[in-house]
Amino acid sequence: MGAYILRRLLLVIPTLLGVMMVNFLLIQFIPGGPIDQVIAQLEGDGDVFAGISGGGSEVMGDNDFDIGYQGARGLPPQFLESLRVDFNFARIVCVDGFLGEPDLGAEECVAEDIPVWEQFGLMMRDYLRFDFGESYFRSIGVLELVKEKLPVSLTLGLWSTLIAYIVSIPLGIRKAVRDGSTFDSVTSGIIIVAYAIPGFLFAIMLLVLFAGGRYLQWFPLRGLTSDGFDDMNFIQQIGDYFWHITLPVLASTISAFATLTLLTKNSFLEEIKKQYVMTAKAKGLPERRVLYGHVFRNAMLIVIAGFPAVFVGVFFGGSLIIETIFSLDGLGRLAFEAAVSRDYPVMFGTLYVFGLIGLAVGIISDLMYVWIDPRIDFETREG
């Protein structure tokens, strides 16, 4: 098993490289870019260069210089070249023997385009060292942004997945044991209706009903903590935290809950009809022992296999919508805002983190396979 885990860990790097390469190439064909965003912002302001000189701009770097207001004549070429250097699309090349600070205004130095393949290579070299650079528009490192936003997305993903499994597995087993009963029919109807409701619609309904809409105001409208959270004692902080995450977690869990329940039921029904179950019952073993001592381990394999899909689905798919509706500042919302503003370091930094988490969860899922059923041997199967 150790050799298999080592192979999976070694595959993480080429897999991440492939994911990043595909997205990097797609970005090259999308119109607009960070420089276009800056130009649009500057040309839309009255004093288009207010705050650019002296390091006041959030998008300028060490190559900033005061060129004064020139909105009536358009943006000067030197300013655009400086932007391309700041955004790492070009580099300053000076003639041999030139001494002093590089200056795009000097004849001795010019801005040279960096090839796309070289841009990607430099980016991945830094990413393998977890150096994601700095946001174009926030004047803060991408790693600091990810660290700041990641707890919110992890909170939604982990709690939603945990609750889905805690509720769905017992309910699915109960439905399998009482297959065809009134209980099974009623719960199946409720589950199908719940699955058909879009997550964002269910989230809005929860807000209207329980968060100060037209009815009750039992839960807060936004955020993960109250304003005076730091002044609360430990017990109060725990209560305030769960008070805030109740509605977002419920909205994230609704679709996974339905899928897992039906998956558990069908898996148990398939195992119950097998010969070894009939043999165990014929030997006089109690039904509970047969169910949880023999059937449970085999039936749960397919449910455990679905863990990565459930977690990653909640973590990736639902994070943006839920975070937006409940005003939660997480990775999903950060990635969306970065895509809109063409903030490439933040875009690719969050993509890298998302991909790394997804691959790690896949490895954990395989380990859980072996833990539940020691008969599974990935090394023998691959050999």
Short mmCIF file of N, CA, C and O in Angstrom, two decimals, residues 27 30 37 135 137-138 145-146 149 153 315-325 328-351 354:
data_model
loop_
_atom_site.label_atom_id
_atom_site.label_comp_id
_atom_site.label_asym_id
_atom_site.label_seq_id
_atom_site.Cartn_x
_atom_site.Cartn_y
_atom_site.Cartn_z
N ILE A 27 -7.05 30.72 -21.21
CA ILE A 27 -7.02 32.15 -20.90
C ILE A 27 -6.46 32.95 -22.07
O ILE A 27 -6.86 34.10 -22.30
N ILE A 30 -9.26 34.07 -24.40
CA ILE A 30 -10.36 34.88 -23.87
C ILE A 30 -10.05 36.34 -24.08
O ILE A 30 -8.97 36.81 -23.70
N GLN A 37 -8.39 45.89 -18.29
CA GLN A 37 -9.17 46.31 -17.12
C GLN A 37 -8.64 47.62 -16.55
O GLN A 37 -9.41 48.53 -16.21
N SER A 135 -1.56 39.80 -5.93
CA SER A 135 -2.74 40.18 -6.71
C SER A 135 -2.48 41.46 -7.48
O SER A 135 -1.82 42.38 -6.99
N PHE A 137 -4.68 43.70 -8.29
CA PHE A 137 -5.54 44.82 -7.93
C PHE A 137 -5.79 44.97 -6.43
O PHE A 137 -6.53 45.85 -6.03
N ARG A 138 -5.21 44.10 -5.59
CA ARG A 138 -5.49 44.16 -4.16
C ARG A 138 -4.27 44.52 -3.32
O ARG A 138 -4.40 44.68 -2.12
N LEU A 145 -4.20 35.89 0.61
CA LEU A 145 -5.62 35.91 0.27
C LEU A 145 -6.24 34.52 0.40
O LEU A 145 -7.34 34.37 0.95
N VAL A 146 -5.52 33.50 -0.09
CA VAL A 146 -6.03 32.14 0.00
C VAL A 146 -6.16 31.71 1.46
O VAL A 146 -7.17 31.10 1.86
N LYS A 149 -9.28 33.35 2.91
CA LYS A 149 -10.59 32.91 2.41
C LYS A 149 -10.85 31.42 2.58
O LYS A 149 -12.00 30.99 2.62
N SER A 153 -14.56 28.45 2.92
CA SER A 153 -14.93 27.39 1.98
C SER A 153 -14.79 26.01 2.62
O SER A 153 -15.63 25.12 2.39
N PHE A 315 -17.54 21.76 -2.24
CA PHE A 315 -16.44 22.72 -2.11
C PHE A 315 -16.29 23.59 -3.36
O PHE A 315 -16.07 24.79 -3.26
N PHE A 316 -16.42 22.97 -4.54
CA PHE A 316 -16.25 23.71 -5.78
C PHE A 316 -17.56 24.29 -6.31
O PHE A 316 -17.69 25.48 -6.53
N GLY A 317 -18.53 23.39 -6.52
CA GLY A 317 -19.75 23.78 -7.22
C GLY A 317 -20.63 24.75 -6.44
O GLY A 317 -21.14 25.72 -7.00
N GLY A 318 -20.84 24.48 -5.15
CA GLY A 318 -21.79 25.29 -4.41
C GLY A 318 -21.19 26.47 -3.70
O GLY A 318 -21.92 27.33 -3.20
N SER A 319 -19.84 26.53 -3.63
CA SER A 319 -19.23 27.57 -2.82
C SER A 319 -19.53 28.97 -3.33
O SER A 319 -19.83 29.88 -2.54
N LEU A 320 -19.46 29.18 -4.64
CA LEU A 320 -19.67 30.51 -5.19
C LEU A 320 -21.08 31.00 -4.91
O LEU A 320 -21.28 32.11 -4.41
N ILE A 321 -22.08 30.18 -5.23
CA ILE A 321 -23.48 30.61 -5.07
C ILE A 321 -23.82 30.82 -3.60
O ILE A 321 -24.39 31.85 -3.22
N ILE A 322 -23.46 29.87 -2.75
CA ILE A 322 -23.79 29.98 -1.33
C ILE A 322 -23.04 31.14 -0.70
O ILE A 322 -23.62 31.91 0.10
N GLU A 323 -21.77 31.31 -1.03
CA GLU A 323 -21.00 32.42 -0.47
C GLU A 323 -21.57 33.76 -0.90
O GLU A 323 -21.58 34.72 -0.12
N THR A 324 -22.05 33.85 -2.13
CA THR A 324 -22.61 35.11 -2.60
C THR A 324 -23.93 35.42 -1.92
O THR A 324 -24.16 36.54 -1.46
N ILE A 325 -24.81 34.42 -1.82
CA ILE A 325 -26.13 34.64 -1.23
C ILE A 325 -26.02 35.00 0.25
O ILE A 325 -26.72 35.90 0.74
N LEU A 328 -20.65 35.49 2.30
CA LEU A 328 -19.48 34.85 2.90
C LEU A 328 -18.27 35.07 2.00
O LEU A 328 -18.35 34.88 0.79
N ASP A 329 -17.18 35.48 2.61
CA ASP A 329 -15.99 35.83 1.84
C ASP A 329 -15.07 34.63 1.75
O ASP A 329 -14.10 34.51 2.50
N GLY A 330 -15.36 33.71 0.81
CA GLY A 330 -14.59 32.49 0.68
C GLY A 330 -13.85 32.41 -0.64
O GLY A 330 -13.81 33.36 -1.43
N LEU A 331 -13.28 31.23 -0.91
CA LEU A 331 -12.48 31.05 -2.11
C LEU A 331 -13.32 31.10 -3.39
O LEU A 331 -12.85 31.57 -4.42
N GLY A 332 -14.55 30.57 -3.33
CA GLY A 332 -15.39 30.59 -4.52
C GLY A 332 -15.67 32.00 -5.00
O GLY A 332 -15.54 32.32 -6.18
N ARG A 333 -16.03 32.85 -4.06
CA ARG A 333 -16.30 34.25 -4.40
C ARG A 333 -15.02 34.96 -4.84
O ARG A 333 -15.04 35.77 -5.77
N LEU A 334 -13.90 34.65 -4.19
CA LEU A 334 -12.63 35.25 -4.57
C LEU A 334 -12.26 34.87 -5.99
O LEU A 334 -11.82 35.72 -6.78
N ALA A 335 -12.41 33.59 -6.35
CA ALA A 335 -12.06 33.13 -7.69
C ALA A 335 -12.95 33.78 -8.74
O ALA A 335 -12.49 34.16 -9.83
N PHE A 336 -14.24 33.93 -8.44
CA PHE A 336 -15.15 34.56 -9.40
C PHE A 336 -14.78 36.02 -9.63
O PHE A 336 -14.73 36.48 -10.78
N GLU A 337 -14.53 36.76 -8.56
CA GLU A 337 -14.16 38.16 -8.71
C GLU A 337 -12.84 38.31 -9.45
O GLU A 337 -12.66 39.24 -10.24
N ALA A 338 -11.91 37.37 -9.22
CA ALA A 338 -10.64 37.42 -9.92
C ALA A 338 -10.83 37.15 -11.41
O ALA A 338 -10.16 37.77 -12.25
N ALA A 339 -11.73 36.23 -11.76
CA ALA A 339 -12.00 35.94 -13.17
C ALA A 339 -12.62 37.13 -13.87
O ALA A 339 -12.28 37.45 -15.02
N VAL A 340 -13.53 37.82 -13.20
CA VAL A 340 -14.18 38.99 -13.79
C VAL A 340 -13.18 40.11 -14.03
O VAL A 340 -13.19 40.77 -15.07
N SER A 341 -12.30 40.34 -13.06
CA SER A 341 -11.33 41.43 -13.17
C SER A 341 -10.04 41.01 -13.88
O SER A 341 -9.13 41.82 -14.02
N ARG A 342 -9.95 39.74 -14.31
CA ARG A 342 -8.76 39.19 -14.97
C ARG A 342 -7.53 39.32 -14.06
O ARG A 342 -6.44 39.65 -14.52
N ASP A 343 -7.73 39.03 -12.79
CA ASP A 343 -6.62 39.03 -11.84
C ASP A 343 -5.96 37.66 -11.91
O ASP A 343 -6.24 36.77 -11.10
N TYR A 344 -5.05 37.49 -12.85
CA TYR A 344 -4.50 36.18 -13.16
C TYR A 344 -3.81 35.49 -11.98
O TYR A 344 -3.99 34.28 -11.78
N PRO A 345 -2.99 36.18 -11.19
CA PRO A 345 -2.37 35.48 -10.05
C PRO A 345 -3.40 34.88 -9.10
O PRO A 345 -3.21 33.76 -8.61
N VAL A 346 -4.48 35.59 -8.82
CA VAL A 346 -5.51 35.07 -7.93
C VAL A 346 -6.27 33.94 -8.61
O VAL A 346 -6.59 32.92 -7.98
N MET A 347 -6.58 34.09 -9.90
CA MET A 347 -7.28 33.04 -10.64
C MET A 347 -6.53 31.72 -10.58
O MET A 347 -7.07 30.68 -10.18
N PHE A 348 -5.26 31.76 -10.98
CA PHE A 348 -4.49 30.51 -11.05
C PHE A 348 -4.08 30.03 -9.66
O PHE A 348 -3.93 28.83 -9.44
N GLY A 349 -3.92 30.95 -8.72
CA GLY A 349 -3.60 30.54 -7.36
C GLY A 349 -4.73 29.75 -6.73
O GLY A 349 -4.52 28.69 -6.12
N THR A 350 -5.97 30.24 -6.87
CA THR A 350 -7.12 29.52 -6.31
C THR A 350 -7.35 28.22 -7.07
O THR A 350 -7.72 27.20 -6.46
N LEU A 351 -7.14 28.21 -8.38
CA LEU A 351 -7.28 26.97 -9.16
C LEU A 351 -6.28 25.93 -8.68
O LEU A 351 -6.61 24.74 -8.55
N PHE A 354 -7.54 24.60 -5.32
CA PHE A 354 -8.70 23.73 -5.56
C PHE A 354 -8.24 22.36 -6.09
O PHE A 354 -8.71 21.32 -5.63
#
